[in-house]
């Protein structure tokens, strides 16, 4: 039996091998970064909060037929996942204009996007995760045309499920980022995490553009009360009754 060895340390998580080559162990860190790690900090209890929120959302998506890498959580900040070949893509789904979409297009923040927008970014820190066109993505062979179509469809289905879930928590799902990978049978699976680090979440009952923010934008934009916002999202997600030990 081989001891767990560190496979990869990312900005928010550490991946370890296990004695089963099909299974990896993920540790969620309290570390927070923004703007391609130019801004660094810590958010107290973020590891446990993001791991638990991700667990509940992965379980919810699995119940709705979405295939994910999630297996279980041996501890509040640890998740066992299937080993995947991660596609170097960040798939962003947007329901409401915010963030880089507004900066790059001039669309006013808050513009409702109907239908939702699906965007592909190249997951490459050295290049600053640039926005891709479909042709550039195919040129770089980051995925096959069939995989791109499948990811696009899956991303929209996931958006429908997550939007409904968050709505039941009194939260508007503004936009979010997904990652996908292939398992040993070449099946596409949703990977990474779904948390206030990777979603824009606005409190439905707040209209003030700063006060309504319940996600990592509080850290990115120095809005304060970051821990409380993450904790509040966790409490609302648990209150839906979807939490399984
Ligand atoms: P953006 O508006 O900055 O492009 O972000 C879109 C969404 O993607 C937002 O919910 C935050 C999330 N995101 C990540 O999860 N990781 C990243 O590195 C970036 C830039 C955004």
Coordinates of N, CA and C and ligand atoms in Angstrom, one line a residue:
X1 N 0.8 -1.2 0.0 CA 0.0 0.0 0.0 C 0.9 1.2 0.0
X2 N 0.7 2.2 -1.0 CA 1.6 3.3 -1.0 C 0.9 4.5 -0.2
X3 N 1.8 5.3 0.5 CA 1.3 6.4 1.3 C 0.8 7.5 0.3
X4 N -0.1 8.3 0.8 CA -0.6 9.4 0.0 C 0.6 10.4 -0.3
X5 N 0.7 10.7 -1.6 CA 1.8 11.7 -1.9 C 1.1 12.9 -2.6
X6 N 1.8 14.0 -2.4 CA 1.3 15.3 -2.9 C 1.4 15.2 -4.5
X7 N 0.3 15.5 -5.1 CA 0.3 15.4 -6.6 C 0.4 16.8 -7.2
X8 N -0.3 17.7 -6.5 CA -0.4 19.1 -7.1 C -0.9 20.1 -6.1
X9 N -0.3 21.2 -5.9 CA -0.8 22.2 -5.0 C -1.3 23.4 -5.9
X10 N -2.5 23.7 -5.8 CA -3.1 24.8 -6.6 C -3.3 26.0 -5.6
X11 N -4.0 27.0 -6.1 CA -4.2 28.2 -5.3 C -5.2 28.0 -4.1
X12 N -6.2 27.1 -4.3 CA -7.2 27.0 -3.3 C -7.3 25.5 -2.8
X13 N -6.6 24.6 -3.4 CA -6.7 23.2 -3.1 C -5.3 22.5 -3.2
X14 N -5.2 21.4 -2.5 CA -4.0 20.5 -2.6 C -4.6 19.1 -3.0
X15 N -3.9 18.5 -4.0 CA -4.4 17.1 -4.4 C -3.3 16.1 -4.0
X16 N -3.8 15.0 -3.4 CA -3.0 13.9 -3.0 C -3.4 12.6 -3.8
X17 N -2.4 11.8 -4.1 CA -2.8 10.5 -4.6 C -3.2 9.6 -3.4
X18 N -3.9 8.5 -3.7 CA -4.3 7.6 -2.6 C -3.8 6.2 -3.1
X19 N -4.0 5.2 -2.3 CA -3.6 3.8 -2.8 C -4.4 3.3 -3.9
X20 N -5.5 3.9 -4.2 CA -6.3 3.6 -5.4 C -6.0 4.6 -6.5
X21 N -5.4 4.1 -7.7 CA -5.0 5.1 -8.7 C -6.2 5.8 -9.3
X22 N -7.4 5.3 -9.1 CA -8.6 5.9 -9.7 C -9.1 7.0 -8.7
X23 N -8.6 7.2 -7.5 CA -9.1 8.1 -6.5 C -8.0 9.1 -6.0
X24 N -8.4 10.3 -6.0 CA -7.5 11.4 -5.4 C -8.2 12.0 -4.2
X25 N -7.3 12.5 -3.3 CA -7.9 13.2 -2.1 C -7.6 14.7 -2.3
X26 N -8.6 15.5 -2.1 CA -8.4 17.0 -2.3 C -8.5 17.7 -0.9
X27 N -7.6 18.5 -0.6 CA -7.7 19.4 0.7 C -8.1 20.8 0.2
X28 N -9.1 21.3 0.8 CA -9.5 22.7 0.5 C -8.8 23.6 1.4
X29 N -8.1 24.6 0.9 CA -7.3 25.5 1.7 C -8.2 26.8 2.1
X30 N -7.7 27.5 3.2 CA -8.3 28.8 3.5 C -7.7 29.9 2.7
X31 N -6.6 29.6 1.9 CA -6.0 30.6 1.1 C -6.9 31.2 0.1
X32 N -6.8 32.5 -0.1 CA -7.6 33.1 -1.2 C -6.7 33.9 -2.1
X33 N -6.9 33.8 -3.4 CA -6.1 34.7 -4.3 C -7.1 35.3 -5.3
X34 N -6.6 36.4 -5.9 CA -7.4 37.0 -7.0 C -6.5 37.7 -8.0
X35 N -7.0 38.0 -9.1 CA -6.3 38.6 -10.2 C -5.0 37.9 -10.5
X36 N -5.2 36.5 -10.8 CA -4.1 35.7 -11.1 C -3.0 35.7 -10.0
X37 N -3.5 35.6 -8.8 CA -2.6 35.5 -7.6 C -1.8 36.7 -7.3
X38 N -2.1 37.9 -7.9 CA -1.5 39.1 -7.5 C -1.9 39.6 -6.1
X39 N -3.2 39.2 -5.8 CA -3.7 39.5 -4.5 C -3.8 38.2 -3.7
X40 N -3.3 38.2 -2.5 CA -3.3 37.0 -1.7 C -3.8 37.3 -0.3
X41 N -4.5 36.3 0.3 CA -5.0 36.4 1.6 C -5.5 35.1 2.1
X42 N -6.2 35.2 3.3 CA -6.8 34.0 3.8 C -8.3 34.3 4.2
X43 N -9.1 33.4 4.1 CA -10.5 33.6 4.5 C -10.8 32.5 5.5
X44 N -11.0 32.9 6.8 CA -11.1 31.9 7.9 C -12.2 30.9 7.6
X45 N -11.9 29.6 7.8 CA -12.8 28.5 7.6 C -13.2 28.2 6.1
X46 N -12.6 28.9 5.2 CA -13.0 28.8 3.8 C -12.9 27.4 3.3
X47 N -11.8 26.7 3.7 CA -11.6 25.3 3.2 C -12.8 24.4 3.5
X48 N -13.2 24.5 4.8 CA -14.4 23.6 5.2 C -15.7 24.1 4.6
X49 N -15.8 25.4 4.5 CA -17.1 25.9 3.9 C -17.2 25.6 2.5
X50 N -16.2 25.8 1.7 CA -16.2 25.5 0.3 C -16.3 24.0 0.0
X51 N -15.7 23.2 0.8 CA -15.7 21.8 0.6 C -17.2 21.3 0.8
X52 N -17.8 21.8 1.9 CA -19.1 21.4 2.3 C -20.2 21.9 1.2
X53 N -20.0 23.1 0.8 CA -21.0 23.6 -0.2 C -20.8 22.8 -1.5
X54 N -19.6 22.6 -1.9 CA -19.3 21.8 -3.1 C -19.9 20.4 -3.0
X55 N -19.7 19.8 -1.9 CA -20.3 18.4 -1.6 C -21.8 18.4 -1.9
X56 N -22.5 19.4 -1.2 CA -23.9 19.4 -1.3 C -24.4 19.7 -2.8
X57 N -23.6 20.6 -3.5 CA -24.0 20.9 -4.9 C -23.7 19.7 -5.8
X58 N -22.6 19.1 -5.6 CA -22.3 17.9 -6.4 C -23.3 16.8 -6.2
X59 N -23.7 16.6 -5.0 CA -24.7 15.5 -4.7 C -26.0 15.9 -5.3
X60 N -26.4 17.2 -5.3 CA -27.6 17.7 -5.9 C -27.6 17.5 -7.4
X61 N -26.5 17.8 -8.0 CA -26.3 17.7 -9.4 C -26.4 16.2 -9.8
X62 N -25.7 15.4 -9.1 CA -25.8 13.9 -9.4 C -27.2 13.4 -9.3
X63 N -28.0 13.9 -8.3 CA -29.4 13.5 -8.2 C -30.2 13.9 -9.5
X64 N -29.7 14.9 -10.2 CA -30.3 15.4 -11.4 C -29.6 15.0 -12.6
X65 N -28.8 13.9 -12.5 CA -28.3 13.2 -13.7 C -27.0 13.8 -14.2
X66 N -26.4 14.7 -13.5 CA -25.1 15.3 -14.0 C -24.0 14.4 -13.4
X67 N -23.0 13.9 -14.2 CA -22.0 13.1 -13.7 C -20.8 13.9 -13.3
X68 N -20.4 13.7 -12.0 CA -19.3 14.5 -11.4 C -18.1 13.7 -10.9
X69 N -17.1 14.3 -10.5 CA -15.9 13.6 -9.9 C -16.1 13.3 -8.4
X70 N -17.2 13.7 -7.8 CA -17.3 13.6 -6.3 C -17.5 12.2 -5.9
X71 N -16.8 11.8 -4.8 CA -17.0 10.5 -4.2 C -17.6 10.7 -2.8
X72 N -16.8 11.3 -1.9 CA -17.3 11.6 -0.5 C -16.3 12.5 0.2
X73 N -16.7 12.9 1.4 CA -15.8 13.8 2.2 C -15.4 13.1 3.5
X74 N -14.2 12.6 3.6 CA -13.7 12.0 4.8 C -13.6 13.0 6.0
X75 N -13.5 14.3 5.7 CA -13.4 15.3 6.8 C -14.0 16.6 6.1
X76 N -14.4 17.6 7.0 CA -15.1 18.8 6.4 C -14.3 19.5 5.4
X77 N -13.0 19.5 5.4 CA -12.2 20.2 4.4 C -11.5 19.2 3.4
X78 N -12.0 18.0 3.4 CA -11.4 17.0 2.5 C -12.4 16.3 1.6
X79 N -12.1 16.1 0.3 CA -13.0 15.5 -0.6 C -12.3 14.4 -1.4
X80 N -12.8 13.2 -1.4 CA -12.3 12.2 -2.3 C -13.0 12.3 -3.7
X81 N -12.2 12.3 -4.7 CA -12.7 12.5 -6.0 C -12.1 11.5 -7.0
X82 N -12.8 11.2 -8.1 CA -12.2 10.4 -9.1 C -11.1 11.1 -9.8
X83 N -10.0 10.3 -10.1 CA -8.9 10.9 -10.8 C -9.3 11.1 -12.3
X84 N -9.1 12.3 -12.7 CA -9.5 12.7 -14.1 C -8.4 13.3 -14.8
X85 N -8.5 13.3 -16.2 CA -7.6 14.1 -17.0 C -8.3 15.4 -17.2
X86 N -7.9 16.4 -16.5 CA -8.6 17.7 -16.5 C -8.4 18.4 -17.8
X87 N -9.5 18.9 -18.5 CA -9.3 19.6 -19.7 C -8.9 21.1 -19.3
X88 N -7.9 21.6 -20.0 CA -7.4 23.0 -19.6 C -8.3 24.1 -20.0
X89 N -9.6 24.0 -19.5 CA -10.6 25.0 -19.9 C -11.3 25.5 -18.6
X90 N -11.6 26.7 -18.5 CA -12.5 27.3 -17.5 C -13.8 27.7 -18.3
X91 N -14.8 27.0 -17.9 CA -16.1 27.2 -18.6 C -17.0 28.1 -17.7
X92 N -17.3 29.3 -18.2 CA -18.0 30.3 -17.4 C -19.4 30.4 -18.0
X93 N -20.4 30.3 -17.1 CA -21.8 30.5 -17.5 C -22.3 31.8 -16.8
X94 N -22.9 32.7 -17.6 CA -23.4 33.9 -17.1 C -24.9 34.1 -17.3
X95 N -25.6 34.4 -16.2 CA -27.0 34.8 -16.3 C -27.3 36.3 -16.3
X96 N -26.3 37.0 -15.6 CA -26.4 38.4 -15.4 C -25.0 39.0 -15.7
X97 N -25.0 40.1 -16.4 CA -23.7 40.7 -16.7 C -23.0 41.2 -15.5
X98 N -21.7 40.8 -15.3 CA -20.9 41.3 -14.1 C -19.5 41.0 -14.5
X99 N -18.6 41.5 -13.7 CA -17.1 41.1 -13.8 C -16.5 41.5 -15.1
X100 N -15.8 40.5 -15.6 CA -15.0 40.7 -16.8 C -15.8 41.0 -18.1
X101 N -17.1 40.4 -18.1 CA -17.9 40.7 -19.2 C -18.2 42.2 -19.3
X102 N -18.5 42.8 -18.2 CA -18.8 44.3 -18.2 C -17.6 45.1 -18.6
X103 N -16.4 44.6 -18.0 CA -15.2 45.4 -18.2 C -14.8 45.3 -19.7
X104 N -15.0 44.1 -20.3 CA -14.6 43.9 -21.7 C -15.6 44.3 -22.8
X105 N -16.8 44.5 -22.4 CA -17.8 44.8 -23.4 C -18.6 46.1 -23.2
X106 N -18.5 46.6 -22.0 CA -19.2 47.9 -21.6 C -20.7 47.6 -21.3
X107 N -21.1 46.3 -21.3 CA -22.5 46.0 -20.9 C -22.7 46.5 -19.5
X108 N -23.8 47.2 -19.2 CA -24.0 47.6 -17.8 C -24.1 46.4 -16.9
X109 N -23.5 46.5 -15.7 CA -23.7 45.4 -14.7 C -25.1 45.2 -14.4
X110 N -25.6 44.0 -14.3 CA -27.0 43.7 -13.9 C -27.8 43.4 -15.1
X111 N -27.3 43.6 -16.4 CA -28.0 43.3 -17.6 C -28.4 41.8 -17.6
X112 N -29.6 41.4 -17.7 CA -30.0 40.0 -17.8 C -29.7 39.4 -19.1
X113 N -29.0 38.3 -19.1 CA -28.5 37.6 -20.3 C -29.5 36.5 -20.7
X114 N -30.2 36.6 -21.7 CA -31.2 35.6 -22.1 C -31.1 35.3 -23.6
X115 N -30.6 34.1 -24.0 CA -30.2 33.0 -23.1 C -28.9 33.3 -22.4
X116 N -28.6 32.4 -21.4 CA -27.4 32.6 -20.6 C -26.2 32.4 -21.6
X117 N -25.1 33.1 -21.2 CA -23.9 33.1 -22.0 C -22.9 32.0 -21.5
X118 N -22.4 31.2 -22.4 CA -21.4 30.2 -22.0 C -20.1 30.6 -22.7
X119 N -19.0 30.7 -21.9 CA -17.7 31.2 -22.4 C -16.6 30.1 -22.0
X120 N -15.6 30.0 -22.9 CA -14.5 29.2 -22.6 C -13.2 30.0 -22.5
X121 N -12.5 29.8 -21.4 CA -11.2 30.4 -21.1 C -10.2 29.3 -21.1
X122 N -9.0 29.7 -21.6 CA -7.8 28.8 -21.5 C -7.2 28.8 -20.1
X123 N -7.3 27.6 -19.5 CA -6.8 27.5 -18.1 C -5.2 27.5 -18.2
X124 N -4.7 28.7 -18.1 CA -3.2 28.8 -18.3 C -2.8 30.1 -17.6
X125 N -2.2 29.9 -16.3 CA -1.9 31.1 -15.5 C -0.9 32.0 -16.2
X126 N 0.1 31.3 -16.9 CA 1.2 32.2 -17.5 C 0.6 33.1 -18.5
X127 N -0.5 32.7 -19.2 CA -1.1 33.5 -20.2 C -2.3 34.3 -19.6
X128 N -2.5 34.2 -18.3 CA -3.6 34.9 -17.7 C -5.0 34.4 -18.0
X129 N -5.1 33.1 -18.3 CA -6.5 32.5 -18.6 C -7.3 33.3 -19.6
X130 N -6.7 33.4 -20.8 CA -7.4 34.3 -21.8 C -8.7 33.7 -22.3
X131 N -9.7 34.5 -22.7 CA -10.9 34.1 -23.4 C -10.6 33.5 -24.7
X132 N -11.3 32.3 -25.0 CA -11.0 31.6 -26.2 C -12.2 31.8 -27.2
X133 N -11.9 31.7 -28.5 CA -13.0 31.5 -29.4 C -13.0 30.0 -29.6
X134 N -14.2 29.5 -30.2 CA -14.3 28.0 -30.4 C -13.1 27.6 -31.4
X135 N -12.8 28.4 -32.4 CA -11.8 28.0 -33.3 C -10.4 28.0 -32.7
X136 N -10.1 28.9 -31.8 CA -8.8 28.9 -31.1 C -8.7 27.6 -30.2
X137 N -9.9 27.3 -29.5 CA -9.9 26.1 -28.6 C -9.6 24.9 -29.4
X138 N -10.2 24.8 -30.6 CA -10.0 23.6 -31.5 C -8.6 23.6 -32.1
X139 N -8.1 24.8 -32.5 CA -6.7 24.9 -33.0 C -5.7 24.4 -32.0
X140 N -5.9 24.8 -30.7 CA -5.0 24.3 -29.6 C -5.3 22.9 -29.2
X141 N -6.3 22.3 -29.8 CA -6.7 20.9 -29.4 C -6.9 20.8 -27.9
X142 N -7.6 21.8 -27.3 CA -7.9 21.7 -25.9 C -9.0 20.7 -25.6
X143 N -9.8 20.5 -26.6 CA -10.9 19.5 -26.5 C -11.3 19.2 -28.0
X144 N -12.1 18.1 -28.2 CA -12.6 17.8 -29.5 C -13.9 18.6 -29.8
X145 N -14.3 18.7 -31.0 CA -15.6 19.5 -31.3 C -16.7 18.8 -30.6
X146 N -16.8 17.5 -30.5 CA -17.9 16.8 -29.8 C -17.8 17.1 -28.3
X147 N -16.6 17.2 -27.7 CA -16.5 17.5 -26.3 C -17.0 19.0 -26.0
X148 N -16.6 19.9 -27.0 CA -17.1 21.3 -26.8 C -18.6 21.3 -26.8
X149 N -19.2 20.6 -27.7 CA -20.7 20.7 -27.8 C -21.3 20.0 -26.5
X150 N -20.7 18.9 -26.1 CA -21.2 18.3 -24.9 C -21.0 19.2 -23.6
X151 N -19.9 19.8 -23.5 CA -19.6 20.7 -22.4 C -20.6 21.9 -22.4
X152 N -20.9 22.4 -23.6 CA -21.8 23.6 -23.7 C -23.2 23.2 -23.2
X153 N -23.6 22.0 -23.6 CA -25.0 21.5 -23.2 C -25.0 21.2 -21.7
X154 N -23.9 20.6 -21.2 CA -23.9 20.2 -19.8 C -23.8 21.5 -18.9
X155 N -23.1 22.5 -19.4 CA -22.9 23.8 -18.6 C -24.3 24.4 -18.5
X156 N -25.1 24.4 -19.6 CA -26.4 25.0 -19.5 C -27.4 24.2 -18.6
X157 N -27.3 22.9 -18.7 CA -28.1 22.1 -17.8 C -27.7 22.3 -16.3
X158 N -26.4 22.4 -16.0 CA -25.9 22.6 -14.7 C -26.4 24.0 -14.2
X159 N -26.4 25.0 -15.1 CA -26.9 26.3 -14.8 C -28.4 26.2 -14.4
X160 N -29.2 25.5 -15.1 CA -30.6 25.4 -14.8 C -30.8 24.8 -13.4
X161 N -30.0 23.7 -13.1 CA -30.2 23.1 -11.7 C -29.6 24.0 -10.6
X162 N -28.5 24.6 -10.8 CA -27.9 25.4 -9.8 C -28.7 26.7 -9.6
X163 N -29.2 27.3 -10.7 CA -30.0 28.5 -10.5 C -31.2 28.3 -9.7
X164 N -31.9 27.1 -9.9 CA -33.1 26.7 -9.1 C -32.7 26.5 -7.7
X165 N -31.6 25.8 -7.5 CA -31.1 25.5 -6.1 C -30.9 26.8 -5.3
X166 N -30.1 27.7 -5.9 CA -29.8 28.9 -5.2 C -31.0 29.8 -5.0
X167 N -31.9 29.8 -6.0 CA -33.1 30.6 -5.8 C -33.9 30.1 -4.6
X168 N -33.9 28.8 -4.3 CA -34.5 28.3 -3.1 C -33.8 28.7 -1.8
X169 N -32.6 29.3 -2.0 CA -31.9 29.8 -0.8 C -32.0 31.3 -0.8
X170 N -32.8 31.9 -1.6 CA -32.9 33.4 -1.7 C -31.6 34.0 -2.3
X171 N -30.9 33.3 -3.1 CA -29.7 33.8 -3.7 C -29.8 33.7 -5.3
X172 N -29.3 34.8 -5.9 CA -29.3 34.9 -7.4 C -28.0 34.4 -7.8
X173 N -28.0 33.4 -8.7 CA -26.8 32.8 -9.3 C -26.4 33.7 -10.5
X174 N -25.5 34.6 -10.4 CA -25.2 35.6 -11.4 C -24.3 35.0 -12.5
X175 N -23.2 34.3 -12.1 CA -22.4 33.6 -13.0 C -21.5 32.6 -12.2
X176 N -20.9 31.7 -12.9 CA -20.0 30.7 -12.2 C -19.0 30.1 -13.2
X177 N -18.0 29.5 -12.7 CA -17.0 28.8 -13.5 C -17.0 27.3 -13.2
X178 N -16.9 26.5 -14.3 CA -16.8 25.1 -14.1 C -15.5 24.5 -14.8
X179 N -15.1 23.3 -14.3 CA -14.0 22.6 -15.0 C -14.5 21.2 -15.2
X180 N -14.0 20.6 -16.3 CA -14.4 19.2 -16.6 C -13.2 18.4 -16.9
X181 N -13.4 17.1 -16.7 CA -12.3 16.2 -17.0 C -12.8 14.8 -17.5
X182 N -11.9 14.0 -18.0 CA -12.2 12.7 -18.5 C -11.7 11.6 -17.6
X183 N -12.6 10.6 -17.3 CA -12.2 9.5 -16.4 C -11.5 8.4 -17.2
X184 N -11.2 7.3 -16.6 CA -10.4 6.3 -17.2 C -11.2 5.6 -18.4
X185 N -12.6 5.8 -18.4 CA -13.4 5.3 -19.5 C -13.7 6.4 -20.5
X186 N -13.0 7.5 -20.4 CA -13.2 8.7 -21.3 C -14.5 9.3 -21.2
X187 N -15.2 9.1 -20.0 CA -16.4 9.8 -19.7 C -16.2 11.2 -19.2
X188 N -16.9 12.2 -19.7 CA -16.7 13.5 -19.3 C -17.4 13.7 -17.9
X189 N -16.7 14.3 -17.0 CA -17.3 14.5 -15.6 C -17.0 15.9 -15.2
X190 N -18.0 16.5 -14.4 CA -17.8 17.8 -13.8 C -16.8 17.7 -12.7
X191 N -15.8 18.6 -12.6 CA -14.7 18.5 -11.7 C -14.6 19.7 -10.8
X192 N -13.4 19.9 -10.2 CA -13.1 21.1 -9.4 C -14.1 21.3 -8.2
X193 N -14.6 22.5 -8.1 CA -15.5 22.8 -6.9 C -16.6 23.8 -7.4
X194 N -17.6 23.9 -6.6 CA -18.7 24.9 -6.9 C -18.9 25.6 -5.5
X195 N -18.5 26.8 -5.4 CA -18.4 27.5 -4.1 C -18.5 29.0 -4.3
X196 N -18.5 29.7 -3.2 CA -18.5 31.2 -3.4 C -17.1 31.7 -4.0
X197 N -16.1 30.8 -4.1 CA -14.9 31.2 -4.8 C -15.1 31.2 -6.3
X198 N -16.0 30.3 -6.8 CA -16.2 30.1 -8.2 C -17.5 30.6 -8.8
X199 N -18.3 31.1 -7.9 CA -19.7 31.6 -8.4 C -19.8 33.1 -7.9
X200 N -20.6 33.9 -8.7 CA -21.1 35.2 -8.2 C -22.5 34.9 -7.6
X201 N -22.6 35.3 -6.4 CA -23.9 35.0 -5.7 C -24.4 36.3 -5.1
X202 N -25.6 36.7 -5.4 CA -26.2 38.0 -4.9 C -27.4 37.6 -4.0
X203 N -27.4 38.2 -2.8 CA -28.5 38.1 -1.9 C -29.8 38.7 -2.6
X204 N -30.8 37.8 -2.8 CA -32.0 38.3 -3.5 C -32.7 39.4 -2.8
X205 N -32.6 39.5 -1.5 CA -33.4 40.5 -0.8 C -32.6 41.8 -0.6
X206 N -31.4 41.9 -1.1 CA -30.6 43.1 -1.0 C -30.4 43.8 -2.4
X207 N -30.6 45.1 -2.4 CA -30.5 45.7 -3.7 C -29.2 46.6 -3.9
X208 N -28.6 46.9 -2.7 CA -27.4 47.6 -2.7 C -26.3 46.8 -3.4
X209 N -25.6 47.4 -4.5 CA -24.7 46.6 -5.3 C -23.5 46.0 -4.5
X210 N -23.1 46.6 -3.4 CA -22.1 46.0 -2.5 C -22.6 45.1 -1.5
X211 N -23.7 45.5 -0.8 CA -24.2 44.7 0.3 C -24.7 43.4 -0.2
X212 N -25.2 43.3 -1.4 CA -25.8 42.0 -1.9 C -24.8 40.9 -2.2
X213 N -23.5 41.3 -2.3 CA -22.5 40.3 -2.7 C -22.2 39.3 -1.6
X214 N -22.3 38.0 -2.0 CA -22.1 36.9 -1.0 C -21.0 36.0 -1.5
X215 N -20.0 36.4 -2.3 CA -19.0 35.6 -2.9 C -17.6 36.2 -2.8
X216 N -16.7 35.6 -3.6 CA -15.3 36.1 -3.5 C -15.1 37.5 -4.0
X217 N -16.1 38.1 -4.6 CA -16.0 39.5 -5.0 C -15.8 40.4 -3.7
X218 N -16.3 39.9 -2.5 CA -16.1 40.6 -1.3 C -14.6 40.7 -1.0
X219 N -13.8 39.7 -1.3 CA -12.4 39.6 -1.1 C -11.7 40.4 -2.3
X220 N -12.1 40.1 -3.5 CA -11.5 40.8 -4.7 C -11.6 42.3 -4.6
X221 N -12.8 42.8 -4.1 CA -13.1 44.2 -4.1 C -13.0 44.9 -2.7
X222 N -12.4 44.1 -1.8 CA -12.2 44.6 -0.4 C -13.5 45.2 0.2
X223 N -14.6 44.4 0.1 CA -15.8 44.8 0.6 C -16.0 44.5 2.1
X224 N -15.1 43.7 2.7 CA -15.2 43.3 4.1 C -16.2 42.2 4.3
X225 N -16.3 41.7 5.6 CA -17.3 40.7 5.9 C -17.2 39.5 5.0
X226 N -16.0 39.1 4.6 CA -15.9 38.0 3.7 C -16.3 36.6 4.3
X227 N -15.8 36.4 5.5 CA -16.1 35.1 6.2 C -17.6 35.0 6.5
X228 N -18.2 36.1 6.9 CA -19.7 36.1 7.2 C -20.5 35.7 6.0
X229 N -20.1 36.3 4.8 CA -20.8 36.0 3.6 C -20.7 34.5 3.2
X230 N -19.5 34.0 3.3 CA -19.3 32.5 3.0 C -20.1 31.7 3.9
X231 N -20.1 32.0 5.2 CA -20.8 31.3 6.2 C -22.3 31.3 6.0
X232 N -22.8 32.5 5.6 CA -24.2 32.7 5.3 C -24.6 31.8 4.1
X233 N -23.8 31.8 3.1 CA -24.1 30.9 1.9 C -24.2 29.4 2.4
X234 N -23.2 29.0 3.2 CA -23.2 27.6 3.7 C -24.5 27.3 4.5
X235 N -24.9 28.3 5.4 CA -26.1 28.0 6.2 C -27.3 27.9 5.3
X236 N -27.4 28.8 4.3 CA -28.6 28.7 3.5 C -28.6 27.4 2.6
X237 N -27.4 27.0 2.2 CA -27.3 25.8 1.3 C -27.7 24.6 2.2
X238 N -27.3 24.5 3.4 CA -27.6 23.4 4.3 C -29.1 23.5 4.6
X239 N -29.7 24.7 4.8 CA -31.1 24.8 5.2 C -32.0 24.3 4.1
X240 N -31.5 24.0 2.9 CA -32.4 23.5 1.8 C -32.8 22.0 2.1
X241 N -32.0 21.4 3.1 CA -32.3 20.0 3.4 C -31.6 19.0 2.5
X242 N -30.7 19.5 1.7 CA -30.0 18.6 0.7 C -28.8 18.0 1.4
X243 N -28.5 18.4 2.6 CA -27.2 18.0 3.3 C -27.3 16.5 3.7
X244 N -26.4 15.7 3.1 CA -26.3 14.3 3.6 C -24.9 14.1 4.2
X245 N -24.9 13.5 5.4 CA -23.6 13.3 6.2 C -22.7 12.4 5.3
Ligands
LIG1 P1 -15.1 37.0 -14.5 O1 -16.3 37.9 -14.6 O2 -14.0 37.5 -13.7 O3 -14.7 36.4 -15.8 O4 -15.6 35.7 -13.6 C1 -16.7 34.9 -14.0 C2 -16.9 33.8 -13.0 O5 -15.9 32.9 -12.9 C3 -17.1 34.4 -11.6 O6 -18.2 33.7 -11.0 C4 -15.9 34.0 -10.9 C5 -15.4 32.8 -11.6 N1 -13.9 32.8 -11.7 C6 -13.2 31.7 -11.1 O7 -13.8 30.8 -10.6 N2 -11.9 31.7 -11.3 C7 -11.2 32.7 -11.9 O8 -9.9 32.6 -12.0 C8 -11.9 33.8 -12.5 C9 -11.2 34.9 -13.1 C10 -13.3 33.8 -12.3

